[in-house]
Amino acid sequence: MSDAPVVRFGIVGTGAIAGTHALAISRVAGAKLAAVQDIDPARAEAFAQKNPGVRVFGDYRRMIRSGEVDAVCICTPHSSHPAIALAAIKRGVHVFCEKPMAVGVREARKMADASLQYPAAKFAVNFQLRSAPVYRKARELIAGGRIGKLFRTTWIATDWFRSQFYYDGGGWRGTWAGEGGGLLLNQCPHQLDIYQWLVGMPKHVWAVATMGKYHKIEVEDDVTATLEHANGMTGHFIANTGEWPGSNRLEISGDRGRLLIEGGKLYFDETASSVSEFCATTTKERFRGPEVNKQEILLEGEGGRHEDMVRNLVDAITRGAPLIAPATDSVAQLELGNAITLAGVTRKPVALPLNGNAYARFVKKMAANSPAR
Ligand SMILES: NC(=O)c1ccc[n+]([C@@H]2O[C@H](COP(=O)([O-])OP(=O)(O)OC[C@H]3O[C@@H](n4cnc5c(N)ncnc54)[C@H](O)[C@@H]3O)[C@@H](O)[C@H]2O)c1
C-alpha cells in the first residue's frame, strides 16, 4: 500500500459545478473528498449521500477549522469567493477557487495579496483551459518568438448561446445585485484569462456592451471590445449569448504569420520571412507578402479539465510543483473583464491598471439602479 500523503478536500457550495469537482478529486491519486458544506443544508446532505463517507458541515468556517480538510474547493457564487478563500488561507488551508476569483478586481487583488501573506496555503484558481494542450502550445510558440512581433489578436467567442429559459432559472445569475455582471463575468472568464495569458494585458480598452440585447436581462449579453497594447498590438474581444450557431475562433497575427485556434485545433500559417521587412523592401510584389507554409500543429498530451487542475494543486501541496493558475497570476483576468464591462457600459475608454474602487462603485450603482427581475 502506498503511504503517499493524501490531500483531503472539502467542497463549499454543492450546486452545479460541485459534482465536477467531486469527480475530478476522485480521479486524482493523492486526493480525497472528505467534507462538504452548503448554505442550503439539504443540498449538502443530498450531495453527501451521493458521495459516501463525506462529512457534512453546517458552516464553512467550522469545516476550515475542523482539521478534517487540507484544501477547500470554492464552488459558490462569485461574490462569496473572497470571504471563503481568506478564511481558508488564514488557517493554512489550501484553496482551489472557481473562476472568477471575485466580482471585482479590488477583491481579487486583496485575495492575491493575502496569498503572499500566508504562503503556507497554496491558492489556485480554476482556469482549467491553461492546462489544455492547444493553449499551452500556442503560448509556447508565442513566447518562443515563432509568431514574431505581434500585430493583432482577435477572439470571436460567440458560441455561448443561452435561452431566456436559462436566465429565468434565476437565483443569483444574470443580475447586477446577485452576480455583479453578465457575459463577461459568467461565460467569458476562461477566454479572457487565456487572452491575457497568451498576449498580455492591454493599456487601453474601448468597448460596446449591450445589456439585454437578446434577452430580458439587466446585465450585458453582447460585447465588442478593442484593446490597445503597449507593444503596438491591437486586440479584439467579441462575445455574446444570443447568436446561434456561434463561433469560437482565436486569431493571433504577427510578423511571422498567423496562429488560428478553432474547433480545438491549432493551425499556424508561417511566413518564410518577416512580413514587415518584406513589406518595406520588396521591389516586385504589390499585393502579396512572403511565402506561407500552412500547417496544423500536432498537440501532445491531455488537459483542460478540472482534474488537471486538482492534480496540479495536489502536486503543489505534496511536492512543491508550481501552480498553473496561482491567485497572484489570476487577478489579470478579472481586471480585463471589469475594464471591458466598464468601458462597454459607459461607452468611455478605460485605462489599465483599473481603479478597483471605481469599479466597485460602478457595480454598486448598477445594482442599485437595476430594475427588479
Ligand atoms: N470552471 C468552470 O468551467 C466553471 C463552470 C461552472 C461554474 N463555475 C463557477 O462555479 C461557481 C458556482 O457556480 P454553480 O453553477 O455551481 O452555481 P450554483 O448556483 O449551481 O451553486 C452554488 C451553490 O453554492 C451555495 N451557496 C451560495 N452561497 C453560499 C455560501 N456563502 N456558502 C456556502 N454555500 C453557498 C448555493 O446554495 C448553491 O448550492 C461560480 O463562481 C461559477 O462561475 C466554473
Coordinates of C-alpha atoms and ligand atoms in Angstrom, one line a residue:
M1 CA 0.0 0.0 0.0
S2 CA 1.2 3.5 -0.8
D3 CA 2.0 5.8 2.1
A4 CA 2.0 8.9 -0.1
P5 CA 0.2 11.8 1.6
V6 CA -3.5 12.2 0.8
V7 CA -4.9 15.7 0.4
R8 CA -8.3 15.9 1.9
F9 CA -10.7 18.3 0.1
G10 CA -13.8 20.0 1.4
I11 CA -16.3 21.5 -1.1
V12 CA -18.0 24.7 -0.2
G13 CA -21.2 25.1 -2.3
T14 CA -22.7 21.9 -3.6
G15 CA -24.5 23.3 -6.6
A16 CA -24.0 22.6 -10.3
I17 CA -20.2 22.7 -10.6
A18 CA -19.6 20.8 -7.3
G19 CA -20.2 17.4 -8.9
T20 CA -17.4 18.1 -11.4
H21 CA -15.1 18.9 -8.5
A22 CA -16.0 15.6 -6.7
L23 CA -15.4 13.6 -9.9
A24 CA -12.1 15.4 -10.5
I25 CA -11.0 14.7 -6.9
S26 CA -11.9 11.0 -7.3
R27 CA -9.7 10.8 -10.4
V28 CA -6.6 12.2 -8.8
A29 CA -4.2 9.9 -6.9
G30 CA -3.4 11.5 -3.6
A31 CA -6.7 13.4 -3.4
K32 CA -9.8 12.6 -1.4
L33 CA -13.2 14.3 -0.9
A34 CA -13.6 14.5 2.9
A35 CA -16.3 17.1 3.5
V36 CA -19.0 19.3 2.0
Q37 CA -20.9 22.4 3.1
D38 CA -23.6 24.5 1.5
I39 CA -25.6 27.4 2.8
D40 CA -28.6 25.2 2.0
P41 CA -28.1 22.2 4.3
A42 CA -30.5 19.9 2.3
R43 CA -28.3 20.4 -0.8
A44 CA -25.2 19.4 1.1
E45 CA -26.9 16.4 2.6
A46 CA -28.1 15.2 -0.8
F47 CA -24.6 15.7 -2.2
A48 CA -23.0 13.7 0.6
Q49 CA -25.5 10.9 0.0
K50 CA -24.0 10.5 -3.5
N51 CA -20.5 10.6 -2.0
P52 CA -20.5 8.1 0.9
G53 CA -18.1 8.8 3.8
V54 CA -18.1 12.5 3.2
R55 CA -18.9 14.6 6.3
V56 CA -21.4 17.5 6.1
F57 CA -20.7 20.8 7.8
G58 CA -23.3 23.4 8.5
D59 CA -20.8 26.3 8.3
Y60 CA -17.7 26.6 6.1
R61 CA -15.7 28.2 8.8
R62 CA -16.2 25.2 11.1
M63 CA -15.2 23.0 8.2
I64 CA -12.0 25.0 7.7
R65 CA -11.2 24.9 11.5
S66 CA -12.1 21.2 11.9
G67 CA -8.7 19.8 10.9
E68 CA -10.5 17.4 8.6
V69 CA -9.7 19.2 5.4
D70 CA -6.4 20.2 3.9
A71 CA -7.9 22.1 1.0
V72 CA -11.3 23.7 0.0
C73 CA -12.9 23.9 -3.4
I74 CA -14.9 27.1 -3.5
C75 CA -17.9 26.4 -5.7
T76 CA -20.2 29.2 -4.5
P77 CA -21.5 32.3 -6.4
H78 CA -18.6 34.6 -7.2
S79 CA -19.3 37.3 -4.6
S80 CA -18.8 34.9 -1.8
H81 CA -15.4 33.6 -3.1
P82 CA -13.2 36.2 -1.3
A83 CA -14.5 35.7 2.2
I84 CA -14.3 31.9 2.0
A85 CA -10.8 32.0 0.4
L86 CA -9.5 34.4 3.0
A87 CA -10.9 32.4 5.9
A88 CA -9.2 29.3 4.5
I89 CA -5.7 30.6 3.7
K90 CA -5.5 32.4 7.1
R91 CA -5.9 28.9 8.7
G92 CA -3.3 27.4 6.4
V93 CA -6.0 25.5 4.4
H94 CA -5.2 25.4 0.7
V95 CA -7.7 26.9 -1.8
F96 CA -9.0 25.8 -5.2
C97 CA -11.2 28.7 -6.2
E98 CA -13.7 28.6 -9.0
K99 CA -13.5 31.4 -11.6
P100 CA -13.9 34.3 -11.5
M101 CA -12.0 34.9 -8.2
A102 CA -14.5 37.6 -7.3
V103 CA -16.8 40.1 -8.9
G104 CA -14.4 43.0 -8.8
V105 CA -10.6 43.3 -9.2
R106 CA -10.3 45.1 -5.9
E107 CA -11.4 42.0 -4.0
A108 CA -9.2 39.8 -6.3
R109 CA -6.2 41.9 -5.5
K110 CA -6.8 41.5 -1.8
M111 CA -7.0 37.7 -2.3
A112 CA -3.8 37.7 -4.2
D113 CA -2.1 39.9 -1.6
A114 CA -3.3 37.6 1.2
S115 CA -1.9 34.5 -0.7
L116 CA 1.5 36.2 -0.5
Q117 CA 1.0 37.0 3.2
Y118 CA 0.0 33.4 4.0
P119 CA 2.3 31.3 1.8
A120 CA 1.8 28.1 3.8
A121 CA -1.5 27.8 2.0
K122 CA -1.5 27.2 -1.8
F123 CA -4.1 29.3 -3.6
A124 CA -5.1 28.0 -7.0
V125 CA -7.8 29.4 -9.3
N126 CA -9.6 27.0 -11.6
F127 CA -8.6 28.3 -15.0
Q128 CA -8.5 24.8 -16.4
L129 CA -8.1 25.9 -20.1
R130 CA -4.5 26.8 -19.2
S131 CA -3.8 23.1 -18.9
A132 CA -5.3 22.4 -22.4
P133 CA -2.6 21.3 -24.9
V134 CA -3.9 23.7 -27.6
Y135 CA -3.4 26.8 -25.4
R136 CA -0.2 25.6 -23.9
K137 CA 1.3 25.0 -27.3
A138 CA 0.1 28.5 -28.6
R139 CA 1.7 30.1 -25.5
E140 CA 5.0 28.2 -26.2
L141 CA 5.0 29.3 -29.8
I142 CA 4.4 32.9 -28.9
A143 CA 6.9 33.0 -26.1
G144 CA 9.5 31.3 -28.2
G145 CA 9.1 34.1 -30.9
R146 CA 7.8 31.8 -33.7
I147 CA 5.0 34.3 -34.5
G148 CA 7.4 37.3 -34.3
K149 CA 6.3 40.7 -33.1
L150 CA 2.5 40.5 -32.5
F151 CA 0.3 42.6 -34.8
R152 CA -3.3 41.6 -33.8
T153 CA -5.2 39.2 -31.6
T154 CA -8.9 38.7 -32.3
W155 CA -11.1 36.4 -30.3
I156 CA -14.7 35.8 -31.6
A157 CA -16.3 34.0 -28.7
T158 CA -20.0 33.9 -29.7
D159 CA -20.7 30.3 -29.0
W160 CA -22.2 31.0 -25.6
F161 CA -25.9 30.7 -26.6
R162 CA -28.2 30.9 -23.6
S163 CA -32.0 30.9 -23.8
Q164 CA -34.4 33.1 -21.9
F165 CA -35.3 29.9 -20.0
Y166 CA -31.7 29.7 -18.8
Y167 CA -31.8 33.2 -17.4
D168 CA -35.3 32.8 -16.0
G169 CA -33.8 29.9 -13.9
G170 CA -32.9 32.9 -11.8
G171 CA -31.2 32.7 -8.5
W172 CA -28.1 34.9 -8.3
R173 CA -27.3 34.7 -12.1
G174 CA -27.8 37.4 -14.6
T175 CA -28.3 40.3 -12.2
W176 CA -26.1 43.2 -11.1
A177 CA -27.1 42.6 -7.5
G178 CA -26.8 38.8 -7.5
E179 CA -23.9 38.2 -9.9
G180 CA -22.3 41.6 -10.4
G181 CA -22.3 41.3 -14.2
G182 CA -23.3 39.1 -17.1
L183 CA -21.5 37.6 -20.1
L184 CA -18.0 38.9 -19.1
L185 CA -18.3 37.7 -15.6
N186 CA -20.0 34.4 -16.1
Q187 CA -19.3 32.9 -19.5
C188 CA -16.1 34.6 -20.7
P189 CA -13.6 34.4 -17.8
H190 CA -11.7 31.5 -19.3
Q191 CA -11.2 33.2 -22.6
L192 CA -10.3 36.5 -21.1
D193 CA -7.8 34.7 -18.9
I194 CA -6.3 32.8 -21.9
Y195 CA -6.2 36.1 -23.9
Q196 CA -4.0 37.8 -21.3
W197 CA -2.1 34.6 -20.6
L198 CA -1.1 34.4 -24.3
V199 CA -0.6 38.0 -25.3
G200 CA -0.6 40.1 -22.1
M201 CA -2.7 42.9 -20.8
P202 CA -3.8 45.9 -22.9
K203 CA -3.1 49.5 -21.8
H204 CA -6.5 50.9 -23.0
V205 CA -9.9 49.4 -23.6
W206 CA -12.7 50.6 -25.8
A207 CA -15.9 48.6 -25.9
V208 CA -19.6 48.5 -26.6
A209 CA -21.5 46.3 -24.1
T210 CA -25.3 46.0 -24.6
M211 CA -27.4 44.9 -21.7
G212 CA -30.4 42.7 -22.6
K213 CA -29.8 42.8 -26.4
Y214 CA -31.0 39.2 -26.8
H215 CA -32.8 38.5 -23.5
K216 CA -34.9 40.1 -20.9
I217 CA -32.0 40.6 -18.5
E218 CA -30.4 43.6 -16.9
V219 CA -26.7 42.6 -17.5
E220 CA -24.7 42.5 -20.6
D221 CA -25.3 39.7 -23.2
D222 CA -23.3 41.3 -26.1
V223 CA -19.8 42.8 -26.1
T224 CA -17.4 44.0 -28.6
A225 CA -14.1 45.4 -27.3
T226 CA -11.0 46.9 -28.9
L227 CA -7.8 46.5 -26.8
E228 CA -4.7 48.6 -27.3
H229 CA -1.5 47.1 -26.1
A230 CA 1.7 49.0 -25.2
N231 CA 3.7 46.9 -27.7
G232 CA 1.6 48.1 -30.6
M233 CA -0.6 45.0 -30.9
T234 CA -4.4 45.6 -31.3
G235 CA -6.8 43.1 -29.7
H236 CA -10.5 42.4 -30.2
F237 CA -12.8 40.5 -28.0
I238 CA -16.3 39.8 -29.4
A239 CA -18.8 37.7 -27.4
N240 CA -22.5 37.3 -26.9
T241 CA -25.0 34.8 -25.6
G242 CA -27.6 35.4 -28.4
E243 CA -26.0 34.1 -31.6
W244 CA -26.7 30.6 -32.9
P245 CA -24.7 28.9 -34.2
G246 CA -21.8 30.9 -32.7
S247 CA -18.1 30.9 -33.3
N248 CA -15.1 30.2 -31.1
R249 CA -12.2 31.5 -33.2
L250 CA -8.9 32.9 -31.9
E251 CA -6.5 34.5 -34.4
I252 CA -3.1 35.8 -33.4
S253 CA -1.3 37.5 -36.2
G254 CA 2.4 38.5 -36.1
D255 CA 5.4 39.3 -38.2
R256 CA 6.0 35.6 -39.0
G257 CA 2.4 34.6 -39.7
R258 CA -0.9 33.8 -38.1
L259 CA -1.9 31.3 -35.4
L260 CA -5.5 30.1 -35.5
I261 CA -7.3 28.2 -32.8
E262 CA -10.7 26.8 -33.8
G263 CA -12.5 23.5 -33.1
G264 CA -9.9 22.6 -30.5
K265 CA -7.2 22.6 -33.2
L266 CA -4.1 24.8 -33.7
Y267 CA -3.1 26.0 -37.1
F268 CA 0.0 28.1 -38.0
D269 CA 0.3 29.8 -41.3
E270 CA 4.0 30.5 -41.0
T271 CA 5.7 33.0 -43.3
A272 CA 9.1 32.3 -44.9
S273 CA 10.4 35.7 -43.8
S274 CA 9.5 38.7 -41.8
V275 CA 6.3 40.3 -43.1
S276 CA 7.3 43.8 -42.1
E277 CA 10.7 43.5 -43.7
F278 CA 9.2 42.1 -46.9
C279 CA 6.6 44.9 -46.9
A280 CA 9.4 47.5 -46.7
T281 CA 11.9 46.0 -49.1
T282 CA 10.1 44.2 -51.9
T283 CA 10.5 45.7 -55.3
K284 CA 8.5 43.0 -57.0
E285 CA 5.3 42.4 -55.1
R286 CA 2.5 44.9 -54.7
F287 CA -0.4 42.8 -53.4
R288 CA 1.1 39.8 -51.6
G289 CA 3.6 39.1 -48.9
P290 CA 6.2 36.3 -48.3
E291 CA 5.5 32.6 -49.0
V292 CA 3.3 30.9 -46.4
N293 CA 3.7 27.4 -45.0
K294 CA 0.2 26.3 -43.8
Q295 CA 0.4 23.7 -41.1
E296 CA -1.7 22.1 -38.4
I297 CA 0.4 21.9 -35.2
L298 CA 0.0 18.5 -33.6
L299 CA -0.8 18.6 -30.0
E300 CA 0.5 16.3 -27.3
G301 CA -1.0 15.1 -24.0
E302 CA -4.3 15.9 -22.4
G303 CA -5.6 18.7 -20.3
G304 CA -8.2 21.4 -20.0
R305 CA -10.2 19.5 -17.3
H306 CA -10.9 20.1 -13.6
E307 CA -8.9 17.0 -12.7
D308 CA -5.8 18.5 -14.3
M309 CA -6.1 21.5 -12.0
V310 CA -6.8 19.3 -8.9
R311 CA -3.7 17.2 -9.8
N312 CA -1.6 20.3 -10.1
L313 CA -2.8 21.6 -6.7
V314 CA -2.1 18.2 -5.1
D315 CA 1.4 18.3 -6.7
A316 CA 2.0 21.8 -5.5
I317 CA 1.0 20.8 -1.9
T318 CA 2.8 17.5 -1.8
R319 CA 6.0 18.2 -3.7
G320 CA 6.1 22.0 -4.4
A321 CA 5.2 21.9 -8.1
P322 CA 4.4 25.4 -9.4
L323 CA 0.7 26.2 -9.7
I324 CA -0.8 26.5 -13.2
A325 CA -3.0 29.4 -12.1
P326 CA -2.0 30.9 -8.7
A327 CA -4.1 33.7 -7.3
T328 CA -1.4 36.3 -8.0
D329 CA -1.5 35.4 -11.7
S330 CA -5.2 35.2 -11.9
V331 CA -6.2 38.8 -11.0
A332 CA -5.5 40.0 -14.5
Q333 CA -8.5 38.1 -15.9
L334 CA -10.8 39.9 -13.7
E335 CA -9.1 43.2 -14.3
L336 CA -9.6 42.7 -18.1
G337 CA -13.2 41.7 -17.7
N338 CA -14.0 44.5 -15.4
A339 CA -12.3 47.0 -17.7
I340 CA -14.3 45.8 -20.7
T341 CA -17.5 45.9 -18.7
L342 CA -16.9 49.5 -17.5
A343 CA -15.8 50.7 -21.0
G344 CA -18.7 48.9 -22.7
V345 CA -21.4 50.1 -20.4
T346 CA -20.2 53.7 -20.0
R347 CA -19.1 53.9 -23.7
K348 CA -15.9 55.6 -22.4
P349 CA -12.3 54.3 -22.9
V350 CA -10.7 52.8 -19.8
A351 CA -7.0 52.9 -18.9
L352 CA -5.3 50.0 -17.1
P353 CA -4.4 49.3 -14.4
L354 CA -8.0 49.6 -13.5
N355 CA -9.1 51.6 -10.4
G356 CA -10.6 48.8 -8.3
N357 CA -12.6 51.2 -6.1
A358 CA -14.1 53.0 -9.1
Y359 CA -15.2 49.6 -10.5
A360 CA -16.7 48.6 -7.1
R361 CA -18.7 51.9 -7.1
F362 CA -19.8 51.2 -10.7
V363 CA -21.2 47.8 -9.8
K364 CA -22.9 49.1 -6.7
K365 CA -24.6 51.8 -8.8
M366 CA -25.7 49.3 -11.4
A367 CA -27.1 47.0 -8.7
A368 CA -28.9 49.9 -7.0
N369 CA -30.4 51.2 -10.3
S370 CA -31.2 47.8 -11.9
P371 CA -34.9 47.0 -12.3
A372 CA -36.3 44.2 -10.2
R373 CA -36.4 41.0 -12.2
Ligands
LIG1 N1 -14.5 26.4 -14.1 C1 -15.7 26.3 -14.8 O1 -15.7 25.9 -16.0 C2 -17.0 26.6 -14.2 C3 -18.2 26.1 -14.7 C4 -19.4 26.4 -14.0 C5 -19.4 27.3 -12.9 N2 -18.2 27.8 -12.4 C6 -18.2 28.7 -11.3 O2 -18.5 28.0 -10.1 C7 -19.2 28.8 -9.2 C8 -20.5 28.2 -8.8 O3 -21.3 28.0 -9.9 P1 -22.6 27.0 -10.0 O4 -23.0 27.0 -11.4 O5 -22.2 25.7 -9.3 O6 -23.6 27.7 -9.1 P2 -24.9 27.1 -8.3 O7 -25.8 28.2 -8.1 O8 -25.4 25.9 -9.1 O9 -24.3 26.5 -7.0 C9 -23.8 27.4 -5.9 C10 -24.1 26.7 -4.6 O10 -23.5 27.5 -3.6 C11 -24.3 27.6 -2.5 N3 -24.0 28.8 -1.7 C12 -24.3 30.1 -2.0 N4 -23.7 30.9 -1.2 C13 -23.0 30.1 -0.3 C14 -22.2 30.4 0.8 N5 -22.0 31.7 1.2 N6 -21.7 29.4 1.5 C15 -21.9 28.1 1.1 N7 -22.7 27.8 0.1 C16 -23.2 28.8 -0.7 C17 -25.7 27.5 -3.1 O11 -26.7 27.1 -2.2 C18 -25.5 26.5 -4.2 O12 -25.8 25.2 -3.8 C19 -19.4 30.2 -9.9 O13 -18.4 31.1 -9.5 C20 -19.2 29.8 -11.4 O14 -18.7 30.9 -12.2 C21 -17.0 27.5 -13.0

